[in-house]
Amino acid sequence: MVKKVLFICTGNFYRSRFAEAVFNFHADRRNLPWQAFSRGLAIHWAEGSLSPYTAARLSAWQIPLTYTGPTRVQLTEKDLAAAEICIALDRQEHLSMIQEQFPAWSQLTLYWEVPDLPMIQPEVALPAIESHVLYLLDHLPK
């Protein structure tokens, strides 16, 4: 049975989609019984399907876009319940949003510290996300 990791950010446009693709690519290469999906807390705040920064970095690292979802998706409680691990990309940005929208899940969600643009540039944010994802893959429950 495939276990699920949920990556959460604001618009499901940039950071969470990148984390999803990196996770799925490496989990597939390692033959792990895990799959990631991603959602946004406020997808109406972003336009377009996928950040050009995400697409460019995935291309540079030869990770096919098929490892991320085809479009942005709003987070629901059903999504949270479907995942064994829920990770929001930035505690400062996302904790209050999760507390407001899904109060029962705020303490069950893990929080990374990868701020959105313009607080941190993609040249810093995307490698940080990749490092977090690779660490997670190395430490998944068996």
PDB file of C-alpha atoms in Angstrom, residues 2-109:
ATOM      1  CA  VAL A   2       1.318   3.408  -0.983  1.00  0.00           C
ATOM      2  CA  LYS A   3       1.659   5.927   1.843  1.00  0.00           C
ATOM      3  CA  LYS A   4       1.127   9.624   1.216  1.00  0.00           C
ATOM      4  CA  VAL A   5       3.057  12.785   2.042  1.00  0.00           C
ATOM      5  CA  LEU A   6       1.223  16.090   1.641  1.00  0.00           C
ATOM      6  CA  PHE A   7       3.184  19.278   0.925  1.00  0.00           C
ATOM      7  CA  ILE A   8       1.289  22.485   1.717  1.00  0.00           C
ATOM      8  CA  CYS A   9       2.038  26.069   0.726  1.00  0.00           C
ATOM      9  CA  THR A  10      -0.011  29.141  -0.011  1.00  0.00           C
ATOM     10  CA  GLY A  11      -0.716  29.033  -3.745  1.00  0.00           C
ATOM     11  CA  ASN A  12       0.271  25.456  -4.682  1.00  0.00           C
ATOM     12  CA  PHE A  13       2.246  27.119  -7.445  1.00  0.00           C
ATOM     13  CA  TYR A  14       5.924  27.150  -6.429  1.00  0.00           C
ATOM     14  CA  ARG A  15       7.335  25.576  -3.254  1.00  0.00           C
ATOM     15  CA  SER A  16       4.872  22.753  -2.586  1.00  0.00           C
ATOM     16  CA  ARG A  17       4.830  21.685  -6.233  1.00  0.00           C
ATOM     17  CA  PHE A  18       8.634  21.609  -6.250  1.00  0.00           C
ATOM     18  CA  ALA A  19       8.716  19.520  -3.050  1.00  0.00           C
ATOM     19  CA  GLU A  20       6.125  17.151  -4.524  1.00  0.00           C
ATOM     20  CA  ALA A  21       8.108  16.603  -7.725  1.00  0.00           C
ATOM     21  CA  VAL A  22      11.455  16.131  -5.976  1.00  0.00           C
ATOM     22  CA  PHE A  23       9.915  13.710  -3.473  1.00  0.00           C
ATOM     23  CA  ASN A  24       8.112  11.644  -6.116  1.00  0.00           C
ATOM     24  CA  PHE A  25      11.155  11.509  -8.401  1.00  0.00           C
ATOM     25  CA  HIS A  26      13.488  10.266  -5.674  1.00  0.00           C
ATOM     26  CA  ALA A  27      10.910   7.950  -4.067  1.00  0.00           C
ATOM     27  CA  ASP A  28      10.361   6.373  -7.482  1.00  0.00           C
ATOM     28  CA  ARG A  29      14.106   5.929  -8.049  1.00  0.00           C
ATOM     29  CA  ARG A  30      14.449   4.339  -4.586  1.00  0.00           C
ATOM     30  CA  ASN A  31      11.380   2.115  -5.099  1.00  0.00           C
ATOM     31  CA  LEU A  32       9.813   3.448  -1.902  1.00  0.00           C
ATOM     32  CA  PRO A  33       6.118   2.790  -1.168  1.00  0.00           C
ATOM     33  CA  TRP A  34       5.526   6.529  -0.724  1.00  0.00           C
ATOM     34  CA  GLN A  35       3.989   9.184  -2.951  1.00  0.00           C
ATOM     35  CA  ALA A  36       3.654  12.928  -2.458  1.00  0.00           C
ATOM     36  CA  PHE A  37       0.888  15.282  -3.427  1.00  0.00           C
ATOM     37  CA  SER A  38       0.591  19.022  -2.851  1.00  0.00           C
ATOM     38  CA  ARG A  39      -2.096  21.524  -2.032  1.00  0.00           C
ATOM     39  CA  GLY A  40      -2.486  25.257  -1.384  1.00  0.00           C
ATOM     40  CA  LEU A  41      -4.112  27.155   1.442  1.00  0.00           C
ATOM     41  CA  ALA A  42      -5.111  30.100  -0.773  1.00  0.00           C
ATOM     42  CA  ILE A  43      -4.702  29.148  -4.422  1.00  0.00           C
ATOM     43  CA  HIS A  44      -6.606  32.240  -5.550  1.00  0.00           C
ATOM     44  CA  TRP A  45      -3.546  34.322  -4.522  1.00  0.00           C
ATOM     45  CA  ALA A  46      -1.469  32.984  -7.429  1.00  0.00           C
ATOM     46  CA  GLU A  47      -2.036  32.919 -11.157  1.00  0.00           C
ATOM     47  CA  GLY A  48      -0.857  30.333 -13.630  1.00  0.00           C
ATOM     48  CA  SER A  49      -0.373  26.626 -13.232  1.00  0.00           C
ATOM     49  CA  LEU A  50       3.272  26.259 -12.190  1.00  0.00           C
ATOM     50  CA  SER A  51       5.947  28.736 -11.171  1.00  0.00           C
ATOM     51  CA  PRO A  52       8.556  29.267 -13.878  1.00  0.00           C
ATOM     52  CA  TYR A  53      11.202  28.947 -11.120  1.00  0.00           C
ATOM     53  CA  THR A  54       9.880  25.494 -10.242  1.00  0.00           C
ATOM     54  CA  ALA A  55       9.693  24.394 -13.874  1.00  0.00           C
ATOM     55  CA  ALA A  56      13.198  25.675 -14.635  1.00  0.00           C
ATOM     56  CA  ARG A  57      14.805  24.041 -11.589  1.00  0.00           C
ATOM     57  CA  LEU A  58      13.082  20.717 -12.227  1.00  0.00           C
ATOM     58  CA  SER A  59      14.256  20.842 -15.836  1.00  0.00           C
ATOM     59  CA  ALA A  60      17.824  21.675 -14.777  1.00  0.00           C
ATOM     60  CA  TRP A  61      17.816  18.708 -12.391  1.00  0.00           C
ATOM     61  CA  GLN A  62      16.211  16.489 -15.073  1.00  0.00           C
ATOM     62  CA  ILE A  63      13.087  15.831 -13.020  1.00  0.00           C
ATOM     63  CA  PRO A  64      10.089  15.452 -15.369  1.00  0.00           C
ATOM     64  CA  LEU A  65       7.066  17.655 -14.695  1.00  0.00           C
ATOM     65  CA  THR A  66       4.979  14.478 -14.507  1.00  0.00           C
ATOM     66  CA  TYR A  67       6.237  14.094 -10.929  1.00  0.00           C
ATOM     67  CA  THR A  68       4.075  17.033  -9.831  1.00  0.00           C
ATOM     68  CA  GLY A  69       0.329  17.462 -10.188  1.00  0.00           C
ATOM     69  CA  PRO A  70      -1.052  18.976 -13.395  1.00  0.00           C
ATOM     70  CA  THR A  71      -2.541  22.055 -11.722  1.00  0.00           C
ATOM     71  CA  ARG A  72      -2.945  23.960  -8.462  1.00  0.00           C
ATOM     72  CA  VAL A  73      -5.428  22.471  -5.962  1.00  0.00           C
ATOM     73  CA  GLN A  74      -7.025  23.993  -2.860  1.00  0.00           C
ATOM     74  CA  LEU A  75      -6.353  22.120   0.398  1.00  0.00           C
ATOM     75  CA  THR A  76      -9.276  20.259   1.995  1.00  0.00           C
ATOM     76  CA  GLU A  77      -9.677  18.315   5.206  1.00  0.00           C
ATOM     77  CA  LYS A  78      -9.971  15.158   3.106  1.00  0.00           C
ATOM     78  CA  ASP A  79      -6.453  15.823   1.771  1.00  0.00           C
ATOM     79  CA  LEU A  80      -5.071  16.174   5.292  1.00  0.00           C
ATOM     80  CA  ALA A  81      -6.757  12.949   6.386  1.00  0.00           C
ATOM     81  CA  ALA A  82      -5.404  11.068   3.350  1.00  0.00           C
ATOM     82  CA  ALA A  83      -1.761  11.766   4.222  1.00  0.00           C
ATOM     83  CA  GLU A  84       0.439   9.960   6.708  1.00  0.00           C
ATOM     84  CA  ILE A  85       2.691  13.038   6.839  1.00  0.00           C
ATOM     85  CA  CYS A  86       1.575  16.652   6.311  1.00  0.00           C
ATOM     86  CA  ILE A  87       4.257  19.313   5.807  1.00  0.00           C
ATOM     87  CA  ALA A  88       3.717  23.054   5.423  1.00  0.00           C
ATOM     88  CA  LEU A  89       6.630  24.815   3.765  1.00  0.00           C
ATOM     89  CA  ASP A  90       6.889  27.831   6.112  1.00  0.00           C
ATOM     90  CA  ARG A  91       5.812  27.909   9.763  1.00  0.00           C
ATOM     91  CA  GLN A  92       5.597  31.703   9.961  1.00  0.00           C
ATOM     92  CA  GLU A  93       3.394  31.930   6.888  1.00  0.00           C
ATOM     93  CA  HIS A  94       1.284  28.776   7.173  1.00  0.00           C
ATOM     94  CA  LEU A  95       0.691  27.990  10.855  1.00  0.00           C
ATOM     95  CA  SER A  96      -1.924  30.712  11.328  1.00  0.00           C
ATOM     96  CA  MET A  97      -3.607  29.820   8.026  1.00  0.00           C
ATOM     97  CA  ILE A  98      -3.874  26.160   9.033  1.00  0.00           C
ATOM     98  CA  GLN A  99      -5.086  27.120  12.524  1.00  0.00           C
ATOM     99  CA  GLU A 100      -7.813  29.237  10.939  1.00  0.00           C
ATOM    100  CA  GLN A 101      -8.892  26.813   8.197  1.00  0.00           C
ATOM    101  CA  PHE A 102      -8.171  23.421   9.811  1.00  0.00           C
ATOM    102  CA  PRO A 103      -7.651  23.951  13.562  1.00  0.00           C
ATOM    103  CA  ALA A 104      -7.560  20.237  14.387  1.00  0.00           C
ATOM    104  CA  TRP A 105      -4.624  19.779  12.005  1.00  0.00           C
ATOM    105  CA  SER A 106      -2.369  22.649  13.091  1.00  0.00           C
ATOM    106  CA  GLN A 107      -0.488  20.553  15.663  1.00  0.00           C
ATOM    107  CA  LEU A 108      -0.453  17.442  13.447  1.00  0.00           C
ATOM    108  CA  THR A 109       1.323  19.250  10.622  1.00  0.00           C
TER     109      THR A 109
END
